[in-house]
Amino acid sequence: MNHKVLPAIIIITLLSFVLVNCQNRTSDPSDIGAVATATMSGTDGAPMGSVTLTQGPNGLLVSVNMTGLPPGWHGFHLHETGSCSPDFAAAGGHYSPGGHGHGFMHSSPHHPGDMPNIYAGPDGTAIADVFNTKAAIGEDADATIFDSDGSAIIVHAKPDSYGESPEAGDRIACGVITRN
């Protein structure tokens, strides 16, 4: 090997190592693959399916498998408290540990509770995968949903506006997120 090329290779390798290890990660490597689940129920207590959260190296894969929803688009959020009773208001507001505002389309950073709307077909079935880069299920992650009071998933009656104000309507389904 050319002795002039070796220092360049060493420098590139070191810079790559620094860049990879200085990224803001939502998980510890030991958390990758961890799974949590929310069993979803309607306002009448009827089961409506589940939401599965799987930790990846850069966020959560949130997989929806629900039935019994009104056809159309629905707001879909992580909420700050792991409670659905006595009514869905017990889940509190959107999960926002850093105090960021709401909305993908708002000029300020949005909070980890924001997720894309989900769509229920004519039969009321919603099957979707959503990726959330701002939340985590690892115990030591910056934005772990497993803080002292846990978190819940809420499905709303209307689609989220993606703006500064959610405007997604009533809460029609809720599930407390639990570790698997």
PDB file of C-alpha atoms in Angstrom, residues 21-155:
ATOM      1  CA  ASN A  21     -21.305   8.277  17.050  1.00  0.00           C
ATOM      2  CA  CYS A  22     -22.284  11.950  17.326  1.00  0.00           C
ATOM      3  CA  GLN A  23     -25.725  11.467  15.773  1.00  0.00           C
ATOM      4  CA  ASN A  24     -28.730  12.089  18.002  1.00  0.00           C
ATOM      5  CA  ARG A  25     -30.123   8.600  18.415  1.00  0.00           C
ATOM      6  CA  THR A  26     -33.501   7.691  19.781  1.00  0.00           C
ATOM      7  CA  SER A  27     -32.304   4.379  21.147  1.00  0.00           C
ATOM      8  CA  ASP A  28     -29.465   2.539  22.758  1.00  0.00           C
ATOM      9  CA  PRO A  29     -28.213  -0.363  20.603  1.00  0.00           C
ATOM     10  CA  SER A  30     -29.493  -2.787  23.236  1.00  0.00           C
ATOM     11  CA  ASP A  31     -33.033  -1.384  22.734  1.00  0.00           C
ATOM     12  CA  ILE A  32     -33.136  -2.079  18.993  1.00  0.00           C
ATOM     13  CA  GLY A  33     -35.813  -4.687  18.329  1.00  0.00           C
ATOM     14  CA  ALA A  34     -37.679  -3.997  21.595  1.00  0.00           C
ATOM     15  CA  VAL A  35     -41.455  -4.202  21.151  1.00  0.00           C
ATOM     16  CA  ALA A  36     -44.412  -2.571  22.892  1.00  0.00           C
ATOM     17  CA  THR A  37     -48.132  -2.932  22.207  1.00  0.00           C
ATOM     18  CA  ALA A  38     -51.340  -0.977  22.726  1.00  0.00           C
ATOM     19  CA  THR A  39     -54.606  -2.925  22.708  1.00  0.00           C
ATOM     20  CA  MET A  40     -57.095  -0.474  21.232  1.00  0.00           C
ATOM     21  CA  SER A  41     -60.689  -0.045  22.437  1.00  0.00           C
ATOM     22  CA  GLY A  42     -63.565   2.193  21.403  1.00  0.00           C
ATOM     23  CA  THR A  43     -65.459   4.586  23.656  1.00  0.00           C
ATOM     24  CA  ASP A  44     -67.894   1.741  24.441  1.00  0.00           C
ATOM     25  CA  GLY A  45     -65.018  -0.527  25.531  1.00  0.00           C
ATOM     26  CA  ALA A  46     -65.288  -2.769  22.460  1.00  0.00           C
ATOM     27  CA  PRO A  47     -61.950  -4.129  21.197  1.00  0.00           C
ATOM     28  CA  MET A  48     -60.744  -2.481  17.979  1.00  0.00           C
ATOM     29  CA  GLY A  49     -57.386  -4.154  17.356  1.00  0.00           C
ATOM     30  CA  SER A  50     -53.841  -3.243  18.241  1.00  0.00           C
ATOM     31  CA  VAL A  51     -50.894  -0.973  17.608  1.00  0.00           C
ATOM     32  CA  THR A  52     -47.387  -2.452  17.800  1.00  0.00           C
ATOM     33  CA  LEU A  53     -44.301  -0.276  18.335  1.00  0.00           C
ATOM     34  CA  THR A  54     -40.908  -1.703  17.370  1.00  0.00           C
ATOM     35  CA  GLN A  55     -37.687   0.149  18.252  1.00  0.00           C
ATOM     36  CA  GLY A  56     -35.286   0.696  15.405  1.00  0.00           C
ATOM     37  CA  PRO A  57     -31.921   2.491  15.485  1.00  0.00           C
ATOM     38  CA  ASN A  58     -33.500   5.796  14.354  1.00  0.00           C
ATOM     39  CA  GLY A  59     -36.998   5.688  15.816  1.00  0.00           C
ATOM     40  CA  LEU A  60     -40.143   3.622  16.182  1.00  0.00           C
ATOM     41  CA  LEU A  61     -41.968   1.596  13.581  1.00  0.00           C
ATOM     42  CA  VAL A  62     -45.619   1.969  14.613  1.00  0.00           C
ATOM     43  CA  SER A  63     -47.829  -0.724  13.044  1.00  0.00           C
ATOM     44  CA  VAL A  64     -51.602  -0.278  13.114  1.00  0.00           C
ATOM     45  CA  ASN A  65     -54.097  -3.148  12.752  1.00  0.00           C
ATOM     46  CA  MET A  66     -57.550  -1.866  13.703  1.00  0.00           C
ATOM     47  CA  THR A  67     -61.203  -2.491  12.847  1.00  0.00           C
ATOM     48  CA  GLY A  68     -64.461  -0.725  13.664  1.00  0.00           C
ATOM     49  CA  LEU A  69     -63.308   2.771  12.712  1.00  0.00           C
ATOM     50  CA  PRO A  70     -65.526   5.119  10.716  1.00  0.00           C
ATOM     51  CA  PRO A  71     -64.336   5.096   7.076  1.00  0.00           C
ATOM     52  CA  GLY A  72     -61.888   7.878   6.192  1.00  0.00           C
ATOM     53  CA  TRP A  73     -58.842   9.636   7.619  1.00  0.00           C
ATOM     54  CA  HIS A  74     -58.148   9.821  11.364  1.00  0.00           C
ATOM     55  CA  GLY A  75     -55.681  11.705  13.543  1.00  0.00           C
ATOM     56  CA  PHE A  76     -53.250   9.286  15.202  1.00  0.00           C
ATOM     57  CA  HIS A  77     -51.082  10.363  18.125  1.00  0.00           C
ATOM     58  CA  LEU A  78     -48.944   9.317  21.070  1.00  0.00           C
ATOM     59  CA  HIS A  79     -50.469  10.844  24.209  1.00  0.00           C
ATOM     60  CA  GLU A  80     -48.638  11.806  27.388  1.00  0.00           C
ATOM     61  CA  THR A  81     -50.314   9.528  29.959  1.00  0.00           C
ATOM     62  CA  GLY A  82     -50.735   5.750  29.920  1.00  0.00           C
ATOM     63  CA  SER A  83     -54.422   5.764  30.855  1.00  0.00           C
ATOM     64  CA  CYS A  84     -57.630   5.499  28.882  1.00  0.00           C
ATOM     65  CA  SER A  85     -60.088   5.532  31.777  1.00  0.00           C
ATOM     66  CA  PRO A  86     -62.376   6.742  33.112  1.00  0.00           C
ATOM     67  CA  ASP A  87     -62.615   8.349  29.669  1.00  0.00           C
ATOM     68  CA  PHE A  88     -60.073   8.942  26.924  1.00  0.00           C
ATOM     69  CA  ALA A  89     -59.318  12.393  28.340  1.00  0.00           C
ATOM     70  CA  ALA A  90     -57.222  10.561  30.945  1.00  0.00           C
ATOM     71  CA  ALA A  91     -54.549  10.074  28.228  1.00  0.00           C
ATOM     72  CA  GLY A  92     -53.800  13.803  28.486  1.00  0.00           C
ATOM     73  CA  GLY A  93     -52.364  15.853  25.648  1.00  0.00           C
ATOM     74  CA  HIS A  94     -49.973  14.836  22.928  1.00  0.00           C
ATOM     75  CA  TYR A  95     -46.660  13.387  24.099  1.00  0.00           C
ATOM     76  CA  SER A  96     -44.252  16.339  24.171  1.00  0.00           C
ATOM     77  CA  PRO A  97     -41.328  15.839  26.591  1.00  0.00           C
ATOM     78  CA  GLY A  98     -39.359  18.737  25.070  1.00  0.00           C
ATOM     79  CA  GLY A  99     -42.303  21.122  25.050  1.00  0.00           C
ATOM     80  CA  HIS A 100     -42.380  21.416  21.240  1.00  0.00           C
ATOM     81  CA  GLY A 101     -45.587  22.471  19.525  1.00  0.00           C
ATOM     82  CA  HIS A 102     -47.857  20.524  17.224  1.00  0.00           C
ATOM     83  CA  GLY A 103     -47.810  19.996  13.505  1.00  0.00           C
ATOM     84  CA  PHE A 104     -45.671  18.598  10.708  1.00  0.00           C
ATOM     85  CA  MET A 105     -46.563  21.606   8.578  1.00  0.00           C
ATOM     86  CA  HIS A 106     -45.872  24.204  11.265  1.00  0.00           C
ATOM     87  CA  SER A 107     -42.599  26.128  11.013  1.00  0.00           C
ATOM     88  CA  SER A 108     -41.415  25.191  14.525  1.00  0.00           C
ATOM     89  CA  PRO A 109     -40.209  21.687  15.458  1.00  0.00           C
ATOM     90  CA  HIS A 110     -43.075  19.322  16.248  1.00  0.00           C
ATOM     91  CA  HIS A 111     -43.355  17.067  19.276  1.00  0.00           C
ATOM     92  CA  PRO A 112     -42.878  13.256  19.325  1.00  0.00           C
ATOM     93  CA  GLY A 113     -46.639  12.690  19.745  1.00  0.00           C
ATOM     94  CA  ASP A 114     -47.310  13.801  16.169  1.00  0.00           C
ATOM     95  CA  MET A 115     -47.736  11.003  13.675  1.00  0.00           C
ATOM     96  CA  PRO A 116     -49.303  10.851  10.214  1.00  0.00           C
ATOM     97  CA  ASN A 117     -53.047  10.296   9.857  1.00  0.00           C
ATOM     98  CA  ILE A 118     -54.270   6.750   9.302  1.00  0.00           C
ATOM     99  CA  TYR A 119     -56.964   5.722   6.824  1.00  0.00           C
ATOM    100  CA  ALA A 120     -59.861   3.344   7.496  1.00  0.00           C
ATOM    101  CA  GLY A 121     -61.375   1.719   4.425  1.00  0.00           C
ATOM    102  CA  PRO A 122     -65.105   1.361   3.738  1.00  0.00           C
ATOM    103  CA  ASP A 123     -65.211  -1.668   6.076  1.00  0.00           C
ATOM    104  CA  GLY A 124     -63.653   0.323   8.955  1.00  0.00           C
ATOM    105  CA  THR A 125     -60.289  -1.459   8.773  1.00  0.00           C
ATOM    106  CA  ALA A 126     -57.041   0.489   9.125  1.00  0.00           C
ATOM    107  CA  ILE A 127     -53.742  -1.269   8.453  1.00  0.00           C
ATOM    108  CA  ALA A 128     -50.725   1.008   8.349  1.00  0.00           C
ATOM    109  CA  ASP A 129     -47.053   1.392   9.177  1.00  0.00           C
ATOM    110  CA  VAL A 130     -45.940   4.780  10.470  1.00  0.00           C
ATOM    111  CA  PHE A 131     -42.353   5.719  11.349  1.00  0.00           C
ATOM    112  CA  ASN A 132     -41.784   8.068  14.298  1.00  0.00           C
ATOM    113  CA  THR A 133     -38.212   9.409  14.439  1.00  0.00           C
ATOM    114  CA  LYS A 134     -38.752  11.417  17.634  1.00  0.00           C
ATOM    115  CA  ALA A 135     -40.010   8.832  20.137  1.00  0.00           C
ATOM    116  CA  ALA A 136     -38.486   5.702  21.657  1.00  0.00           C
ATOM    117  CA  ILE A 137     -39.417   2.779  23.897  1.00  0.00           C
ATOM    118  CA  GLY A 138     -35.973   2.285  25.431  1.00  0.00           C
ATOM    119  CA  GLU A 139     -35.726   3.098  29.137  1.00  0.00           C
ATOM    120  CA  ASP A 140     -32.713   5.389  28.740  1.00  0.00           C
ATOM    121  CA  ALA A 141     -33.705   7.093  25.468  1.00  0.00           C
ATOM    122  CA  ASP A 142     -34.171  10.873  25.426  1.00  0.00           C
ATOM    123  CA  ALA A 143     -37.822  10.714  24.357  1.00  0.00           C
ATOM    124  CA  THR A 144     -38.910   7.415  25.877  1.00  0.00           C
ATOM    125  CA  ILE A 145     -42.666   6.944  26.025  1.00  0.00           C
ATOM    126  CA  PHE A 146     -42.128   4.875  29.171  1.00  0.00           C
ATOM    127  CA  ASP A 147     -41.643   7.817  31.509  1.00  0.00           C
ATOM    128  CA  SER A 148     -43.127   7.795  35.023  1.00  0.00           C
ATOM    129  CA  ASP A 149     -46.772   7.795  33.864  1.00  0.00           C
ATOM    130  CA  GLY A 150     -46.458   5.899  30.574  1.00  0.00           C
ATOM    131  CA  SER A 151     -48.142   6.789  27.291  1.00  0.00           C
ATOM    132  CA  ALA A 152     -51.188   5.920  25.213  1.00  0.00           C
ATOM    133  CA  ILE A 153     -52.194   5.822  21.556  1.00  0.00           C
ATOM    134  CA  ILE A 154     -55.263   7.827  20.558  1.00  0.00           C
ATOM    135  CA  VAL A 155     -57.221   7.687  17.295  1.00  0.00           C
TER     136      VAL A 155
END
